[in-house]
mmCIF file of C-alpha atoms and ligand atoms in Angstrom:
data_model
loop_
_atom_site.group_PDB
_atom_site.id
_atom_site.type_symbol
_atom_site.label_atom_id
_atom_site.label_comp_id
_atom_site.label_asym_id
_atom_site.label_seq_id
_atom_site.Cartn_x
_atom_site.Cartn_y
_atom_site.Cartn_z
ATOM 1 C CA MET A 164 10.756 -114.461 -92.130
ATOM 2 C CA ALA A 165 9.291 -111.099 -90.440
ATOM 3 C CA TYR A 166 5.519 -110.669 -91.267
ATOM 4 C CA GLU A 167 4.495 -107.412 -92.468
ATOM 5 C CA ASN A 168 1.161 -108.046 -94.279
ATOM 6 C CA ILE A 169 -0.108 -110.965 -91.806
ATOM 7 C CA LEU A 170 -0.514 -111.629 -88.162
ATOM 8 C CA VAL A 171 0.198 -114.821 -86.941
ATOM 9 C CA ASP A 172 -1.015 -116.054 -83.462
ATOM 10 C CA GLU A 173 -1.778 -119.417 -81.639
ATOM 11 C CA ASN A 174 -4.684 -120.585 -79.587
ATOM 12 C CA GLY A 175 -4.078 -123.887 -77.916
ATOM 13 C CA HIS A 176 -3.386 -126.307 -80.975
ATOM 14 C CA VAL A 177 -4.944 -124.055 -83.585
ATOM 15 C CA GLY A 178 -2.668 -121.677 -85.868
ATOM 16 C CA ILE A 179 -4.356 -118.470 -86.981
ATOM 17 C CA ILE A 180 -3.326 -116.323 -89.573
ATOM 18 C CA THR A 181 -5.076 -112.954 -90.301
ATOM 19 C CA LEU A 182 -4.430 -111.197 -93.768
ATOM 20 C CA ASN A 183 -3.835 -107.627 -92.499
ATOM 21 C CA ARG A 184 -3.659 -104.938 -95.258
ATOM 22 C CA PRO A 185 -6.611 -102.852 -94.069
ATOM 23 C CA ASP A 186 -6.006 -99.857 -96.387
ATOM 24 C CA VAL A 187 -6.392 -102.055 -99.394
ATOM 25 C CA LEU A 188 -9.074 -104.435 -98.043
ATOM 26 C CA ASN A 189 -6.338 -106.891 -97.834
ATOM 27 C CA ALA A 190 -5.447 -107.009 -101.452
ATOM 28 C CA LEU A 191 -3.071 -109.928 -102.019
ATOM 29 C CA ASN A 192 0.461 -108.821 -103.339
ATOM 30 C CA SER A 193 3.297 -111.064 -103.740
ATOM 31 C CA ALA A 194 4.764 -109.940 -100.369
ATOM 32 C CA LEU A 195 1.616 -111.079 -98.584
ATOM 33 C CA ILE A 196 1.427 -114.471 -100.386
ATOM 34 C CA GLU A 197 5.138 -115.159 -99.411
ATOM 35 C CA GLU A 198 4.484 -114.577 -95.985
ATOM 36 C CA LEU A 199 1.143 -116.459 -95.709
ATOM 37 C CA SER A 200 2.937 -119.555 -97.564
ATOM 38 C CA ASP A 201 5.959 -119.162 -95.052
ATOM 39 C CA ALA A 202 3.116 -119.228 -91.885
ATOM 40 C CA ILE A 203 1.292 -122.022 -93.376
ATOM 41 C CA GLU A 204 4.440 -123.798 -93.898
ATOM 42 C CA LYS A 205 5.662 -123.407 -90.174
ATOM 43 C CA PHE A 206 2.210 -124.687 -89.005
ATOM 44 C CA GLU A 207 2.386 -127.650 -91.187
ATOM 45 C CA ASN A 208 5.901 -128.371 -89.638
ATOM 46 C CA ASN A 209 4.847 -127.390 -86.131
ATOM 47 C CA ASP A 210 3.479 -130.658 -84.251
ATOM 48 C CA THR A 211 1.495 -129.040 -81.626
ATOM 49 C CA ILE A 212 -0.640 -127.316 -84.289
ATOM 50 C CA GLY A 213 -3.635 -129.575 -85.491
ATOM 51 C CA CYS A 214 -5.683 -126.966 -87.466
ATOM 52 C CA VAL A 215 -5.367 -123.451 -89.066
ATOM 53 C CA VAL A 216 -7.675 -120.887 -89.419
ATOM 54 C CA LEU A 217 -7.234 -118.152 -92.081
ATOM 55 C CA LYS A 218 -8.988 -115.166 -91.760
ATOM 56 C CA GLY A 219 -9.235 -111.311 -92.810
ATOM 57 C CA SER A 220 -11.088 -108.196 -91.131
ATOM 58 C CA ASP A 221 -14.462 -107.547 -90.725
ATOM 59 C CA LYS A 222 -15.009 -105.432 -94.012
ATOM 60 C CA ALA A 223 -12.601 -107.828 -96.069
ATOM 61 C CA PHE A 224 -11.387 -111.344 -96.206
ATOM 62 C CA ALA A 225 -9.792 -110.274 -98.967
ATOM 63 C CA ALA A 226 -10.705 -108.104 -102.242
ATOM 64 C CA GLY A 227 -8.472 -109.895 -104.590
ATOM 65 C CA ALA A 228 -5.180 -109.936 -105.944
ATOM 66 C CA ASP A 229 -3.351 -106.511 -105.762
ATOM 67 C CA ILE A 230 -4.469 -104.783 -109.125
ATOM 68 C CA LYS A 231 -1.993 -101.998 -108.667
ATOM 69 C CA GLU A 232 1.042 -104.570 -108.450
ATOM 70 C CA MET A 233 -0.665 -106.521 -111.633
ATOM 71 C CA GLN A 234 -1.542 -103.898 -113.873
ATOM 72 C CA PRO A 235 2.230 -103.342 -115.315
ATOM 73 C CA LYS A 236 2.748 -107.159 -115.657
ATOM 74 C CA THR A 237 3.672 -108.600 -119.260
ATOM 75 C CA TYR A 238 2.964 -111.770 -120.524
ATOM 76 C CA MET A 239 6.761 -113.133 -120.429
ATOM 77 C CA GLY A 240 7.529 -111.589 -117.018
ATOM 78 C CA ALA A 241 4.510 -113.529 -115.510
ATOM 79 C CA TYR A 242 5.442 -116.734 -117.302
ATOM 80 C CA LYS A 243 8.672 -116.824 -116.472
ATOM 81 C CA GLU A 244 8.158 -115.830 -112.739
ATOM 82 C CA ASP A 245 5.155 -118.431 -112.957
ATOM 83 C CA TYR A 246 3.140 -115.139 -111.584
ATOM 84 C CA PHE A 247 2.854 -116.543 -108.016
ATOM 85 C CA THR A 248 1.337 -119.929 -108.680
ATOM 86 C CA ARG A 249 4.126 -121.754 -106.405
ATOM 87 C CA THR A 250 3.540 -119.739 -103.299
ATOM 88 C CA TRP A 251 -0.310 -119.252 -103.826
ATOM 89 C CA GLU A 252 -0.864 -123.017 -104.007
ATOM 90 C CA ARG A 253 0.700 -123.531 -100.520
ATOM 91 C CA VAL A 254 -2.617 -123.096 -98.812
ATOM 92 C CA ALA A 255 -4.432 -125.663 -101.135
ATOM 93 C CA ASP A 256 -1.282 -128.204 -100.628
ATOM 94 C CA CYS A 257 -1.225 -127.841 -96.727
ATOM 95 C CA ARG A 258 -1.936 -131.338 -95.044
ATOM 96 C CA LYS A 259 -3.494 -130.106 -92.007
ATOM 97 C CA PRO A 260 -6.841 -128.816 -92.102
ATOM 98 C CA VAL A 261 -7.368 -124.824 -93.054
ATOM 99 C CA ILE A 262 -10.723 -123.023 -92.079
ATOM 100 C CA ALA A 263 -11.345 -119.768 -93.845
ATOM 101 C CA ALA A 264 -13.621 -117.222 -91.784
ATOM 102 C CA VAL A 265 -14.945 -114.932 -94.342
ATOM 103 C CA ALA A 266 -16.618 -111.674 -93.518
ATOM 104 C CA GLY A 267 -17.182 -108.983 -96.105
ATOM 105 C CA TYR A 268 -15.820 -109.037 -99.576
ATOM 106 C CA ALA A 269 -14.023 -112.185 -100.746
ATOM 107 C CA LEU A 270 -13.410 -111.286 -104.275
ATOM 108 C CA GLY A 271 -11.181 -112.646 -107.200
ATOM 109 C CA GLY A 272 -8.087 -113.911 -105.714
ATOM 110 C CA GLY A 273 -9.803 -113.750 -102.289
ATOM 111 C CA CYS A 274 -12.717 -115.949 -103.150
ATOM 112 C CA GLU A 275 -10.103 -118.240 -104.746
ATOM 113 C CA LEU A 276 -7.801 -118.172 -101.511
ATOM 114 C CA ALA A 277 -10.945 -119.124 -99.370
ATOM 115 C CA LEU A 278 -11.870 -121.884 -101.921
ATOM 116 C CA MET A 279 -8.294 -123.344 -101.454
ATOM 117 C CA CYS A 280 -9.330 -124.005 -97.779
ATOM 118 C CA ASP A 281 -10.961 -127.018 -96.655
ATOM 119 C CA PHE A 282 -14.081 -125.172 -95.647
ATOM 120 C CA ILE A 283 -15.526 -121.690 -95.212
ATOM 121 C CA ILE A 284 -17.263 -120.418 -92.157
ATOM 122 C CA ALA A 285 -18.941 -117.174 -93.687
ATOM 123 C CA ALA A 286 -20.453 -114.071 -91.652
ATOM 124 C CA GLU A 287 -23.627 -112.669 -92.517
ATOM 125 C CA ASN A 288 -21.965 -109.887 -94.320
ATOM 126 C CA ALA A 289 -19.842 -112.025 -96.526
ATOM 127 C CA LYS A 290 -19.704 -111.317 -100.094
ATOM 128 C CA PHE A 291 -18.126 -113.740 -102.663
ATOM 129 C CA GLY A 292 -17.457 -112.931 -106.424
ATOM 130 C CA GLN A 293 -15.324 -113.325 -109.303
ATOM 131 C CA PRO A 294 -15.048 -109.715 -110.783
ATOM 132 C CA GLU A 295 -12.128 -110.352 -112.865
ATOM 133 C CA ILE A 296 -14.067 -110.079 -115.932
ATOM 134 C CA THR A 297 -14.418 -106.239 -115.200
ATOM 135 C CA LEU A 298 -10.748 -106.002 -115.187
ATOM 136 C CA ALA A 299 -10.389 -107.923 -118.901
ATOM 137 C CA VAL A 300 -8.975 -110.903 -117.288
ATOM 138 C CA MET A 301 -10.687 -114.156 -115.713
ATOM 139 C CA PRO A 302 -9.899 -116.042 -112.587
ATOM 140 C CA GLY A 303 -6.495 -117.315 -112.450
ATOM 141 C CA ILE A 304 -5.914 -119.312 -109.230
ATOM 142 C CA GLY A 305 -8.439 -122.014 -109.302
ATOM 143 C CA GLY A 306 -11.769 -119.773 -109.625
ATOM 144 C CA THR A 307 -12.829 -121.392 -112.911
ATOM 145 C CA GLN A 308 -12.238 -125.051 -111.414
ATOM 146 C CA ARG A 309 -12.860 -125.104 -107.895
ATOM 147 C CA LEU A 310 -15.719 -122.733 -107.893
ATOM 148 C CA THR A 311 -17.406 -124.705 -110.809
ATOM 149 C CA ARG A 312 -16.876 -127.887 -108.691
ATOM 150 C CA LEU A 313 -18.570 -126.633 -105.785
ATOM 151 C CA VAL A 314 -21.494 -124.551 -107.168
ATOM 152 C CA GLY A 315 -21.776 -126.154 -110.807
ATOM 153 C CA LYS A 316 -21.322 -124.875 -113.888
ATOM 154 C CA SER A 317 -24.406 -122.679 -114.288
ATOM 155 C CA LYS A 318 -23.628 -120.193 -111.075
ATOM 156 C CA ALA A 319 -19.809 -120.099 -112.044
ATOM 157 C CA MET A 320 -20.723 -119.415 -115.378
ATOM 158 C CA GLU A 321 -23.037 -116.221 -114.155
ATOM 159 C CA MET A 322 -20.353 -115.302 -111.488
ATOM 160 C CA CYS A 323 -17.197 -115.160 -113.844
ATOM 161 C CA LEU A 324 -18.972 -113.800 -116.891
ATOM 162 C CA THR A 325 -20.967 -111.101 -115.040
ATOM 163 C CA GLY A 326 -18.852 -110.640 -112.220
ATOM 164 C CA ARG A 327 -22.131 -110.822 -109.789
ATOM 165 C CA MET A 328 -21.468 -111.285 -106.069
ATOM 166 C CA MET A 329 -23.232 -114.221 -104.230
ATOM 167 C CA ASP A 330 -24.155 -113.108 -100.461
ATOM 168 C CA ALA A 331 -23.526 -115.239 -97.702
ATOM 169 C CA GLU A 332 -27.146 -116.735 -97.858
ATOM 170 C CA GLU A 333 -26.866 -117.662 -101.562
ATOM 171 C CA ALA A 334 -23.339 -118.962 -100.909
ATOM 172 C CA GLU A 335 -24.691 -121.629 -98.232
ATOM 173 C CA ARG A 336 -27.539 -122.445 -100.205
ATOM 174 C CA SER A 337 -25.118 -123.094 -103.275
ATOM 175 C CA GLY A 338 -22.573 -125.357 -101.162
ATOM 176 C CA LEU A 339 -19.722 -122.605 -101.287
ATOM 177 C CA VAL A 340 -19.622 -122.240 -97.323
ATOM 178 C CA SER A 341 -20.301 -124.944 -94.770
ATOM 179 C CA ARG A 342 -22.634 -122.421 -92.716
ATOM 180 C CA VAL A 343 -23.359 -118.810 -92.023
ATOM 181 C CA VAL A 344 -22.888 -117.211 -88.432
ATOM 182 C CA SER A 345 -23.395 -113.504 -87.286
ATOM 183 C CA LEU A 346 -20.300 -111.280 -87.605
ATOM 184 C CA GLU A 347 -19.895 -111.311 -83.892
ATOM 185 C CA ASP A 348 -19.930 -114.954 -83.598
ATOM 186 C CA LEU A 349 -17.529 -115.476 -86.617
ATOM 187 C CA HIS A 350 -14.312 -115.727 -84.563
ATOM 188 C CA ASP A 351 -15.524 -117.920 -81.759
ATOM 189 C CA GLU A 352 -17.478 -120.289 -84.238
ATOM 190 C CA THR A 353 -14.612 -120.728 -86.309
ATOM 191 C CA LEU A 354 -12.378 -121.187 -83.252
ATOM 192 C CA LYS A 355 -14.757 -123.871 -81.595
ATOM 193 C CA ALA A 356 -14.644 -125.550 -85.055
ATOM 194 C CA ALA A 357 -10.971 -125.669 -85.444
ATOM 195 C CA ASN A 358 -10.542 -126.879 -81.813
ATOM 196 C CA LYS A 359 -12.788 -129.637 -82.175
ATOM 197 C CA ILE A 360 -10.859 -130.643 -85.043
ATOM 198 C CA CYS A 361 -7.747 -130.331 -82.971
ATOM 199 C CA ASP A 362 -8.957 -132.704 -79.922
ATOM 200 C CA PHE A 363 -9.247 -135.662 -82.623
ATOM 201 C CA SER A 364 -6.367 -137.846 -83.822
ATOM 202 C CA HIS A 365 -4.027 -135.609 -86.010
ATOM 203 C CA PRO A 366 -3.191 -137.845 -88.436
ATOM 204 C CA ILE A 367 -6.334 -139.485 -88.871
ATOM 205 C CA VAL A 368 -7.721 -135.967 -89.574
ATOM 206 C CA MET A 369 -5.010 -135.530 -92.021
ATOM 207 C CA LEU A 370 -5.747 -138.943 -93.913
ATOM 208 C CA THR A 371 -9.632 -137.908 -93.691
ATOM 209 C CA LYS A 372 -8.643 -134.627 -95.507
ATOM 210 C CA GLU A 373 -6.620 -136.144 -97.990
ATOM 211 C CA THR A 374 -9.173 -138.800 -98.843
ATOM 212 C CA ILE A 375 -12.061 -136.277 -99.192
ATOM 213 C CA ASN A 376 -9.915 -134.367 -101.605
ATOM 214 C CA ARG A 377 -9.124 -137.265 -103.910
ATOM 215 C CA ALA A 378 -13.277 -136.994 -104.625
ATOM 216 C CA TYR A 379 -12.088 -134.027 -106.807
ATOM 217 C CA GLU A 380 -9.428 -135.687 -108.714
ATOM 218 C CA THR A 381 -10.377 -139.383 -109.788
ATOM 219 C CA THR A 382 -13.362 -141.726 -110.601
ATOM 220 C CA LEU A 383 -15.601 -142.835 -108.253
ATOM 221 C CA ALA A 384 -14.130 -146.509 -108.276
ATOM 222 C CA GLU A 385 -10.624 -145.501 -107.692
ATOM 223 C CA GLY A 386 -11.812 -142.887 -104.923
ATOM 224 C CA ILE A 387 -13.710 -145.563 -102.882
ATOM 225 C CA ARG A 388 -10.580 -147.875 -103.895
ATOM 226 C CA PHE A 389 -8.307 -145.314 -102.095
ATOM 227 C CA GLU A 390 -10.982 -144.665 -99.139
ATOM 228 C CA ARG A 391 -10.824 -148.370 -98.412
ATOM 229 C CA ARG A 392 -6.870 -148.534 -98.366
ATOM 230 C CA MET A 393 -6.861 -145.416 -96.233
ATOM 231 C CA PHE A 394 -9.332 -147.072 -93.783
ATOM 232 C CA HIS A 395 -7.554 -150.212 -93.709
ATOM 233 C CA SER A 396 -3.977 -148.334 -92.598
ATOM 234 C CA MET A 397 -6.177 -146.617 -89.839
ATOM 235 C CA PHE A 398 -5.906 -150.094 -87.804
ATOM 236 C CA ALA A 399 -2.077 -149.505 -87.817
ATOM 237 C CA THR A 400 -2.456 -146.445 -85.602
ATOM 238 C CA ALA A 401 -2.389 -146.215 -82.037
ATOM 239 C CA ASP A 402 -5.056 -143.622 -81.938
ATOM 240 C CA GLN A 403 -7.617 -145.933 -83.463
ATOM 241 C CA LYS A 404 -7.186 -148.700 -80.606
ATOM 242 C CA GLU A 405 -7.390 -145.915 -77.974
ATOM 243 C CA GLY A 406 -10.650 -144.308 -79.659
ATOM 244 C CA MET A 407 -12.554 -147.538 -80.054
ATOM 245 C CA LEU A 408 -11.313 -148.651 -76.442
ATOM 246 C CA ALA A 409 -12.409 -145.555 -74.938
ATOM 247 C CA PHE A 410 -16.063 -145.782 -76.376
ATOM 248 C CA ILE A 411 -16.041 -149.468 -75.124
ATOM 249 C CA GLU A 412 -14.904 -148.332 -71.584
ATOM 250 C CA LYS A 413 -17.306 -145.176 -71.536
ATOM 251 C CA ARG A 414 -14.448 -142.557 -71.144
ATOM 252 C CA LYS A 415 -13.069 -139.688 -73.328
ATOM 253 C CA ALA A 416 -10.249 -140.831 -75.601
ATOM 254 C CA GLN A 417 -6.828 -139.906 -75.207
ATOM 255 C CA PHE A 418 -5.070 -139.493 -78.374
ATOM 256 C CA LYS A 419 -1.449 -139.671 -78.676
ATOM 257 C CA HIS A 420 -1.216 -138.585 -82.317
ATOM 258 C CA ARG A 421 0.179 -141.772 -83.705
HETATM 259 N N1 DAK B 198 -6.063 -104.320 -105.390
HETATM 260 C C1 DAK B 198 -5.675 -103.183 -105.028
HETATM 261 N N2 DAK B 198 -6.299 -102.343 -104.427
HETATM 262 C C2 DAK B 198 -7.486 -102.710 -103.884
HETATM 263 C C3 DAK B 198 -7.886 -103.801 -104.386
HETATM 264 C C4 DAK B 198 -7.350 -104.593 -105.116
HETATM 265 N N3 DAK B 198 -7.797 -105.924 -105.489
HETATM 266 N N4 DAK B 198 -9.504 -103.744 -103.696
HETATM 267 C C5 DAK B 198 -9.492 -102.518 -103.102
HETATM 268 N N5 DAK B 198 -8.430 -102.004 -103.268
HETATM 269 C C6 DAK B 198 -8.097 -100.759 -102.697
HETATM 270 C C7 DAK B 198 -8.841 -99.685 -103.220
HETATM 271 O O1 DAK B 198 -7.967 -99.118 -104.397
HETATM 272 C C8 DAK B 198 -8.519 -98.418 -102.277
HETATM 273 O O2 DAK B 198 -7.450 -97.707 -102.256
HETATM 274 P P1 DAK B 198 -7.332 -96.476 -102.039
HETATM 275 O O3 DAK B 198 -8.046 -95.553 -103.177
HETATM 276 O O4 DAK B 198 -8.026 -96.014 -100.874
HETATM 277 O O5 DAK B 198 -5.960 -96.017 -102.075
HETATM 278 C C9 DAK B 198 -9.163 -99.158 -101.164
HETATM 279 O O6 DAK B 198 -8.681 -100.527 -101.265
HETATM 280 C C10 DAK B 198 -10.453 -99.207 -100.487
HETATM 281 O O7 DAK B 198 -11.345 -99.598 -101.553
HETATM 282 P P2 DAK B 198 -12.643 -98.631 -102.250
HETATM 283 O O8 DAK B 198 -12.447 -97.311 -101.977
HETATM 284 O O9 DAK B 198 -12.677 -99.277 -103.646
HETATM 285 O O10 DAK B 198 -13.450 -99.504 -101.118
HETATM 286 P P3 DAK B 198 -15.355 -99.529 -101.518
HETATM 287 O O11 DAK B 198 -15.848 -99.997 -100.126
HETATM 288 O O12 DAK B 198 -15.751 -98.601 -102.096
HETATM 289 O O13 DAK B 198 -15.509 -100.875 -102.356
HETATM 290 C C11 DAK B 198 -14.747 -103.041 -103.325
HETATM 291 C C12 DAK B 198 -14.987 -101.970 -102.157
HETATM 292 C C13 DAK B 198 -14.211 -104.198 -102.807
HETATM 293 C C14 DAK B 198 -16.094 -103.455 -104.394
HETATM 294 C C15 DAK B 198 -13.815 -102.359 -104.183
HETATM 295 O O14 DAK B 198 -12.597 -102.158 -103.629
HETATM 296 C C16 DAK B 198 -13.230 -103.231 -105.322
HETATM 297 O O15 DAK B 198 -13.975 -103.412 -106.231
HETATM 298 N N6 DAK B 198 -12.129 -103.677 -105.469
HETATM 299 C C17 DAK B 198 -11.449 -104.363 -106.485
HETATM 300 C C18 DAK B 198 -12.233 -106.113 -106.516
HETATM 301 C C19 DAK B 198 -11.613 -106.633 -107.719
HETATM 302 O O16 DAK B 198 -11.874 -106.551 -109.036
HETATM 303 N N7 DAK B 198 -10.961 -107.950 -107.459
HETATM 304 C C20 DAK B 198 -10.396 -108.917 -108.431
HETATM 305 C C21 DAK B 198 -8.809 -108.339 -108.444
HETATM 306 S S1 DAK B 198 -8.220 -109.501 -109.914
HETATM 307 C C22 DAK B 198 -3.109 -115.516 -110.361
HETATM 308 C C23 DAK B 198 -3.214 -114.969 -109.069
HETATM 309 C C24 DAK B 198 -4.276 -114.036 -108.590
HETATM 310 C C25 DAK B 198 -5.221 -113.699 -109.510
HETATM 311 C C26 DAK B 198 -4.933 -113.714 -110.827
HETATM 312 C C27 DAK B 198 -4.116 -114.823 -111.413
HETATM 313 N N8 DAK B 198 -2.082 -115.953 -111.026
HETATM 314 C C28 DAK B 198 -0.940 -116.576 -110.053
HETATM 315 C C29 DAK B 198 -1.619 -116.586 -112.171
HETATM 316 C C30 DAK B 198 -6.343 -112.756 -109.034
HETATM 317 C C31 DAK B 198 -7.020 -111.965 -109.700
HETATM 318 C C32 DAK B 198 -7.598 -110.992 -109.008
HETATM 319 O O17 DAK B 198 -8.068 -110.887 -107.868
#
């Protein structure tokens, strides 16, 4: 697939996807979402890639779904095409870690896209918001659910009901982002985190991601049981043997990703 709305690059074992519709602040239209989904799929199937970084421009991660594309939609049309649910959720379904590097606006579907990633590193100028209410709709791609789980009911309600944006500092305080860095450092800091992840055993990283995500979908007792089983399974990997032996022998582990 030829990409017209995203840029795709690799840095070592890190796959980098840059949203690239600068004229409309990276508004997310169906073509962009199809391309994003395709790029995620390719990185997921590429054994040399251990982690994916998703970013926008300095001014906008993404200012939401494309309002001009959405405005004429009908109920029956949206229902029948399952208005891009299938492709949007591809980011959340990626089995490898996806880090969002957010600078500028992450609004509406843009905020929800960042929330689908495993963690968010934000630049000081980042602004997060769910302004759909101003357009007479509501968040439609996980905002009412993922945002509420992350920041709690009170802040999620205020953001979704008033459209108020959170700045980077409040987002970090509220648990929406893992940390805030300067705009100049955003790219390097995100790549550093991604490269660190890639240095570890890829299957163990994937299992860890899957297990943490369980915490959002199950009871504590079931989650702990799942964690225990996943932990037991790690004794079947060559990388666990190597990781622990390297510690004992006081040397750097050489993981084989199996
Ligand atoms: N869609 C289309 N174009 C957009 C856009 C958007 N979301 N955001 C900005 N643009 C365009 C502007 O129209 C403008 O284009 P021209 O007029 O130059 O042609 C250009 O980007 C620059 O924007 P501004 O001139 O407005 O720039 P400012 O710096 O003055 O303001 C802003 C920046 C981010 C505050 C402002 O652009 C803004 O308020 N944008 C809209 C933000 C918004 O309301 N976002 C939420 C959209 S609704 C679902 C999937 C997804 C969704 C729902 C369901 N399913 C699968 C069920 C998601 C819904 C949404 O995201």
